[in-house]
Amino acid sequence: MNQRSSNLLDEALGLDQVIEPWPLRGQVVAIEDQVETSGSFVLHHLLKRSLSPNSSNVTIFIAFSQPFSHYDRILRKLGCNLVSQRDNSRFFFFDMLKLQCPGITPEGGLIALYGKIHKTISALPEISWKNVSIIIDDLSLMEVAANGSSDYVLDFLHYCRTLTSEFDCSLITLNHEDIYSSEDRPTFFIQMEYLADILIKAEPLATGLATDVHGQLTVSNKGRNKVSNFHFKVKENVVECFYPGRS
Amino acid sequence: MAAAKTRTSTFSRNLSTAAPSHGPGLKCGPNGTVFLSSGIPDLDKILGGGFPLGSLVMVMEDAEAPHHMLLLRNFMAQGLVLGQHLLYSSPARDPRGFLGTLPSPAASKDDKSRERDPDQEKGLRIAWQYKKYFGENQLDGQRDGKHEYSNEFDLRKPLERHFINGPRIDCVSIQDCPDLSTLRDRCATFLSQFPRNDGSISCAGRIAIQSFCAPQRAYSNMEWDMLSFIRSLKSMVRSSNSVAIITFPPSLLSPSFCKRWQHMADTLLSVKAIQDEDKELAQLLTGYQDMVGFLNVHKVARINTQVY
């Protein structure tokens, strides 16, 4: 398996060594991106790593953004078959594209969602509890589904975070930084950054567009007290990461 | 070295998954996507084939110029000429009136010489900065026989009546909707005609929503309602064989919501007027006198793929 080129990202996350037990267990990973540079490739990469054949990881994917077919095609090119993982109960896909929480009590829908996640994890054999990843794509659409009640979304995230301590699972979220940077009080966003143990920011290059470099990634790993910054180029079946100046 | 031998393997080509043939105006693309034309062949080329079915296109308007209407006109006319269905919505009292301004396909240039006479250029052309570096033959080679997918349009000539009066067009005025549920229902009914399945596609639909912004009677939480309308439209379009275009004035939105809308789009474009008599631009751009505005492509749809 060619892991050479993604090593910088894996290194920054601690995924370059053994992945059993899952190195991100008990941690909250927040991915932030912008209109110019999408961060969904990081999500796809983490999904692929978590479903690696060398690990017994189980992933719960909460999709507000794209349908299953979209991820299936992308992960297939990355070398991971989501359909068979789903059949083997290693991958659970919750399609939330049409979820719209009713106006009066937006929390109703989110409470039900949390209940579903909790039930799914509890139904797994106890051995698997340490190896569960919950991936949410993406948080800004969860706010839309909740009709703008960011407080309820924040509560939901806090509840999910209790899962990281109760079951030792990892929580990986994607959100769009440029939505909140223009707000007066970006409470929701700041809270999320505070909750995160690992922060991955995808930004465009300061110099603008380029063919060889699609953007830069900054990974802040609070646990290891380490900040890494490198450039990336997204390809069909791999993400190439390299230090500035090399490619 | 080895003598040629027929390779026997357990692989046999699965013919049933060969690309199905689709109706008019549709073209297969990579990753299982199917494209339809934007109505502007140059724009199709820039976007890598056209607009993929199931995508949401958003266009940021320029408050000072109506150039987004050119995009809409070409988009709508292209669909009608090819027999695709159209749902058009605008803030006007009678949106049908706009249909009279749709352009007709330009006369075929097969008889004329390959040299492009600048006076003939009455359609909407997109001038790439670097177009002059491409050989003329590379551009014209694709023109013949392409009328099944995309047309050049002549903005001087109105579209023939029979295209506009057909049963395939539906118009909605946003003024009729005190909230967005009526528009949402009309879109849902329209899109139910083109459900997505794995077979060949007989017909595609186009939705064009012009100048989507808060209706006159704004009430609290309106911004979130509009966002949730866009989200539900996007998910309906995603599971159907159609493309939706929404144009909107970004100046009427708060910066934060403007960013949210931009993130919603699969393909994001913006139009900007070019000032007349701008000497610096005149030096920078070739053909400055013929240009009316800038078209920026901010985001290109990535359906079923993580690369452009």
PDB file of N, CA and C in Angstrom, chain A residues 97-101 144-145 147, chain B residues 87 89 172-174 177 179-192 207 209 212 219 222 224-237:
ATOM      1  N   LEU A  97     -29.531  14.088   4.472  1.00  0.00           N
ATOM      2  CA  LEU A  97     -29.708  15.150   3.480  1.00  0.00           C
ATOM      3  C   LEU A  97     -31.063  15.805   3.587  1.00  0.00           C
ATOM      4  N   LYS A  98     -32.075  14.998   3.962  1.00  0.00           N
ATOM      5  CA  LYS A  98     -33.398  15.594   3.974  1.00  0.00           C
ATOM      6  C   LYS A  98     -33.864  15.938   5.388  1.00  0.00           C
ATOM      7  N   LEU A  99     -32.986  15.776   6.359  1.00  0.00           N
ATOM      8  CA  LEU A  99     -33.428  16.061   7.720  1.00  0.00           C
ATOM      9  C   LEU A  99     -33.692  17.543   7.895  1.00  0.00           C
ATOM     10  N   GLN A 100     -34.886  17.853   8.310  1.00  0.00           N
ATOM     11  CA  GLN A 100     -35.185  19.241   8.644  1.00  0.00           C
ATOM     12  C   GLN A 100     -35.919  19.203   9.965  1.00  0.00           C
ATOM     13  N   CYS A 101     -35.295  19.730  10.973  1.00  0.00           N
ATOM     14  CA  CYS A 101     -35.931  19.658  12.284  1.00  0.00           C
ATOM     15  C   CYS A 101     -37.135  20.577  12.298  1.00  0.00           C
ATOM     16  N   VAL A 144     -28.148  24.493   9.514  1.00  0.00           N
ATOM     17  CA  VAL A 144     -29.272  24.806   8.629  1.00  0.00           C
ATOM     18  C   VAL A 144     -30.434  23.862   8.910  1.00  0.00           C
ATOM     19  N   ALA A 145     -30.093  22.592   9.127  1.00  0.00           N
ATOM     20  CA  ALA A 145     -31.151  21.608   9.410  1.00  0.00           C
ATOM     21  C   ALA A 145     -31.854  21.952  10.719  1.00  0.00           C
ATOM     22  N   ASN A 147     -32.461  24.857  11.655  1.00  0.00           N
ATOM     23  CA  ASN A 147     -33.072  26.180  11.475  1.00  0.00           C
ATOM     24  C   ASN A 147     -32.321  27.296  12.169  1.00  0.00           C
TER      25      ASN A 147
ATOM     26  N   LEU B  87     -38.336  25.048 -15.441  1.00  0.00           N
ATOM     27  CA  LEU B  87     -39.115  25.738 -14.410  1.00  0.00           C
ATOM     28  C   LEU B  87     -38.397  27.048 -14.149  1.00  0.00           C
ATOM     29  N   SER B  89     -38.419  30.833 -12.225  1.00  0.00           N
ATOM     30  CA  SER B  89     -39.011  31.610 -11.145  1.00  0.00           C
ATOM     31  C   SER B  89     -38.307  32.948 -11.060  1.00  0.00           C
ATOM     32  N   VAL B 172     -43.056  30.461 -12.088  1.00  0.00           N
ATOM     33  CA  VAL B 172     -43.538  30.782 -10.737  1.00  0.00           C
ATOM     34  C   VAL B 172     -43.060  32.170 -10.383  1.00  0.00           C
ATOM     35  N   SER B 173     -43.937  32.968  -9.845  1.00  0.00           N
ATOM     36  CA  SER B 173     -43.497  34.268  -9.370  1.00  0.00           C
ATOM     37  C   SER B 173     -43.299  34.197  -7.865  1.00  0.00           C
ATOM     38  N   ILE B 174     -42.160  34.686  -7.401  1.00  0.00           N
ATOM     39  CA  ILE B 174     -41.897  34.630  -5.957  1.00  0.00           C
ATOM     40  C   ILE B 174     -42.863  35.512  -5.202  1.00  0.00           C
ATOM     41  N   CYS B 177     -45.570  33.830  -3.380  1.00  0.00           N
ATOM     42  CA  CYS B 177     -45.278  32.974  -2.231  1.00  0.00           C
ATOM     43  C   CYS B 177     -44.990  33.808  -1.001  1.00  0.00           C
ATOM     44  N   ASP B 179     -44.375  32.597   1.915  1.00  0.00           N
ATOM     45  CA  ASP B 179     -43.159  31.943   2.388  1.00  0.00           C
ATOM     46  C   ASP B 179     -42.679  31.048   1.267  1.00  0.00           C
ATOM     47  N   LEU B 180     -41.664  30.291   1.482  1.00  0.00           N
ATOM     48  CA  LEU B 180     -41.055  29.606   0.360  1.00  0.00           C
ATOM     49  C   LEU B 180     -41.642  28.223   0.108  1.00  0.00           C
ATOM     50  N   SER B 181     -42.661  27.857   0.863  1.00  0.00           N
ATOM     51  CA  SER B 181     -43.146  26.489   0.722  1.00  0.00           C
ATOM     52  C   SER B 181     -43.807  26.258  -0.635  1.00  0.00           C
ATOM     53  N   THR B 182     -44.457  27.315  -1.187  1.00  0.00           N
ATOM     54  CA  THR B 182     -45.081  27.138  -2.504  1.00  0.00           C
ATOM     55  C   THR B 182     -44.022  26.852  -3.558  1.00  0.00           C
ATOM     56  N   LEU B 183     -42.957  27.658  -3.508  1.00  0.00           N
ATOM     57  CA  LEU B 183     -41.880  27.461  -4.486  1.00  0.00           C
ATOM     58  C   LEU B 183     -41.251  26.088  -4.310  1.00  0.00           C
ATOM     59  N   ARG B 184     -41.081  25.700  -3.052  1.00  0.00           N
ATOM     60  CA  ARG B 184     -40.480  24.393  -2.778  1.00  0.00           C
ATOM     61  C   ARG B 184     -41.365  23.276  -3.346  1.00  0.00           C
ATOM     62  N   ASP B 185     -42.676  23.419  -3.160  1.00  0.00           N
ATOM     63  CA  ASP B 185     -43.590  22.389  -3.673  1.00  0.00           C
ATOM     64  C   ASP B 185     -43.585  22.340  -5.190  1.00  0.00           C
ATOM     65  N   ARG B 186     -43.560  23.527  -5.825  1.00  0.00           N
ATOM     66  CA  ARG B 186     -43.532  23.539  -7.293  1.00  0.00           C
ATOM     67  C   ARG B 186     -42.259  22.876  -7.789  1.00  0.00           C
ATOM     68  N   CYS B 187     -41.138  23.168  -7.131  1.00  0.00           N
ATOM     69  CA  CYS B 187     -39.884  22.536  -7.533  1.00  0.00           C
ATOM     70  C   CYS B 187     -39.970  21.035  -7.339  1.00  0.00           C
ATOM     71  N   ALA B 188     -40.566  20.612  -6.231  1.00  0.00           N
ATOM     72  CA  ALA B 188     -40.649  19.174  -5.965  1.00  0.00           C
ATOM     73  C   ALA B 188     -41.484  18.478  -7.030  1.00  0.00           C
ATOM     74  N   THR B 189     -42.626  19.095  -7.387  1.00  0.00           N
ATOM     75  CA  THR B 189     -43.469  18.500  -8.433  1.00  0.00           C
ATOM     76  C   THR B 189     -42.720  18.433  -9.746  1.00  0.00           C
ATOM     77  N   PHE B 190     -42.035  19.522 -10.062  1.00  0.00           N
ATOM     78  CA  PHE B 190     -41.294  19.574 -11.323  1.00  0.00           C
ATOM     79  C   PHE B 190     -40.222  18.499 -11.361  1.00  0.00           C
ATOM     80  N   LEU B 191     -39.463  18.378 -10.269  1.00  0.00           N
ATOM     81  CA  LEU B 191     -38.335  17.454 -10.257  1.00  0.00           C
ATOM     82  C   LEU B 191     -38.776  16.001 -10.204  1.00  0.00           C
ATOM     83  N   SER B 192     -40.016  15.772  -9.751  1.00  0.00           N
ATOM     84  CA  SER B 192     -40.454  14.380  -9.668  1.00  0.00           C
ATOM     85  C   SER B 192     -40.601  13.762 -11.055  1.00  0.00           C
ATOM     86  N   ILE B 207     -34.001  24.099 -13.804  1.00  0.00           N
ATOM     87  CA  ILE B 207     -34.690  25.068 -12.943  1.00  0.00           C
ATOM     88  C   ILE B 207     -33.852  26.332 -12.959  1.00  0.00           C
ATOM     89  N   ILE B 209     -33.845  30.039 -11.180  1.00  0.00           N
ATOM     90  CA  ILE B 209     -34.438  30.939 -10.190  1.00  0.00           C
ATOM     91  C   ILE B 209     -33.645  32.240 -10.252  1.00  0.00           C
ATOM     92  N   PHE B 212     -32.830  35.524  -6.455  1.00  0.00           N
ATOM     93  CA  PHE B 212     -33.410  34.950  -5.246  1.00  0.00           C
ATOM     94  C   PHE B 212     -32.967  35.786  -4.049  1.00  0.00           C
ATOM     95  N   TYR B 219     -39.512  38.495   7.485  1.00  0.00           N
ATOM     96  CA  TYR B 219     -39.805  38.274   8.904  1.00  0.00           C
ATOM     97  C   TYR B 219     -38.584  37.629   9.540  1.00  0.00           C
ATOM     98  N   MET B 222     -35.948  34.718   8.413  1.00  0.00           N
ATOM     99  CA  MET B 222     -36.080  34.559   6.959  1.00  0.00           C
ATOM    100  C   MET B 222     -34.793  34.034   6.357  1.00  0.00           C
ATOM    101  N   TRP B 224     -32.566  32.053   7.547  1.00  0.00           N
ATOM    102  CA  TRP B 224     -32.430  30.612   7.730  1.00  0.00           C
ATOM    103  C   TRP B 224     -33.434  29.843   6.873  1.00  0.00           C
ATOM    104  N   ASP B 225     -34.611  30.417   6.687  1.00  0.00           N
ATOM    105  CA  ASP B 225     -35.605  29.753   5.828  1.00  0.00           C
ATOM    106  C   ASP B 225     -35.110  29.659   4.402  1.00  0.00           C
ATOM    107  N   MET B 226     -34.498  30.743   3.933  1.00  0.00           N
ATOM    108  CA  MET B 226     -34.010  30.733   2.558  1.00  0.00           C
ATOM    109  C   MET B 226     -32.896  29.715   2.408  1.00  0.00           C
ATOM    110  N   LEU B 227     -32.040  29.655   3.416  1.00  0.00           N
ATOM    111  CA  LEU B 227     -30.944  28.698   3.381  1.00  0.00           C
ATOM    112  C   LEU B 227     -31.484  27.277   3.385  1.00  0.00           C
ATOM    113  N   SER B 228     -32.519  27.053   4.172  1.00  0.00           N
ATOM    114  CA  SER B 228     -33.036  25.691   4.218  1.00  0.00           C
ATOM    115  C   SER B 228     -33.796  25.358   2.939  1.00  0.00           C
ATOM    116  N   PHE B 229     -34.341  26.388   2.277  1.00  0.00           N
ATOM    117  CA  PHE B 229     -34.942  26.148   0.964  1.00  0.00           C
ATOM    118  C   PHE B 229     -33.873  25.701  -0.021  1.00  0.00           C
ATOM    119  N   ILE B 230     -32.752  26.412  -0.032  1.00  0.00           N
ATOM    120  CA  ILE B 230     -31.673  26.070  -0.959  1.00  0.00           C
ATOM    121  C   ILE B 230     -31.182  24.655  -0.675  1.00  0.00           C
ATOM    122  N   ARG B 231     -31.065  24.344   0.613  1.00  0.00           N
ATOM    123  CA  ARG B 231     -30.582  23.007   0.975  1.00  0.00           C
ATOM    124  C   ARG B 231     -31.546  21.929   0.495  1.00  0.00           C
ATOM    125  N   SER B 232     -32.851  22.161   0.675  1.00  0.00           N
ATOM    126  CA  SER B 232     -33.792  21.122   0.249  1.00  0.00           C
ATOM    127  C   SER B 232     -33.860  21.063  -1.267  1.00  0.00           C
ATOM    128  N   LEU B 233     -33.729  22.200  -1.940  1.00  0.00           N
ATOM    129  CA  LEU B 233     -33.694  22.183  -3.402  1.00  0.00           C
ATOM    130  C   LEU B 233     -32.487  21.379  -3.865  1.00  0.00           C
ATOM    131  N   LYS B 234     -31.354  21.621  -3.216  1.00  0.00           N
ATOM    132  CA  LYS B 234     -30.129  20.918  -3.608  1.00  0.00           C
ATOM    133  C   LYS B 234     -30.294  19.416  -3.440  1.00  0.00           C
ATOM    134  N   SER B 235     -30.895  18.999  -2.352  1.00  0.00           N
ATOM    135  CA  SER B 235     -31.005  17.550  -2.163  1.00  0.00           C
ATOM    136  C   SER B 235     -32.044  16.955  -3.104  1.00  0.00           C
ATOM    137  N   MET B 236     -33.074  17.726  -3.473  1.00  0.00           N
ATOM    138  CA  MET B 236     -34.034  17.226  -4.463  1.00  0.00           C
ATOM    139  C   MET B 236     -33.377  17.110  -5.838  1.00  0.00           C
ATOM    140  N   VAL B 237     -32.588  18.131  -6.181  1.00  0.00           N
ATOM    141  CA  VAL B 237     -31.926  18.121  -7.485  1.00  0.00           C
ATOM    142  C   VAL B 237     -30.920  16.982  -7.558  1.00  0.00           C
TER     143      VAL B 237
END
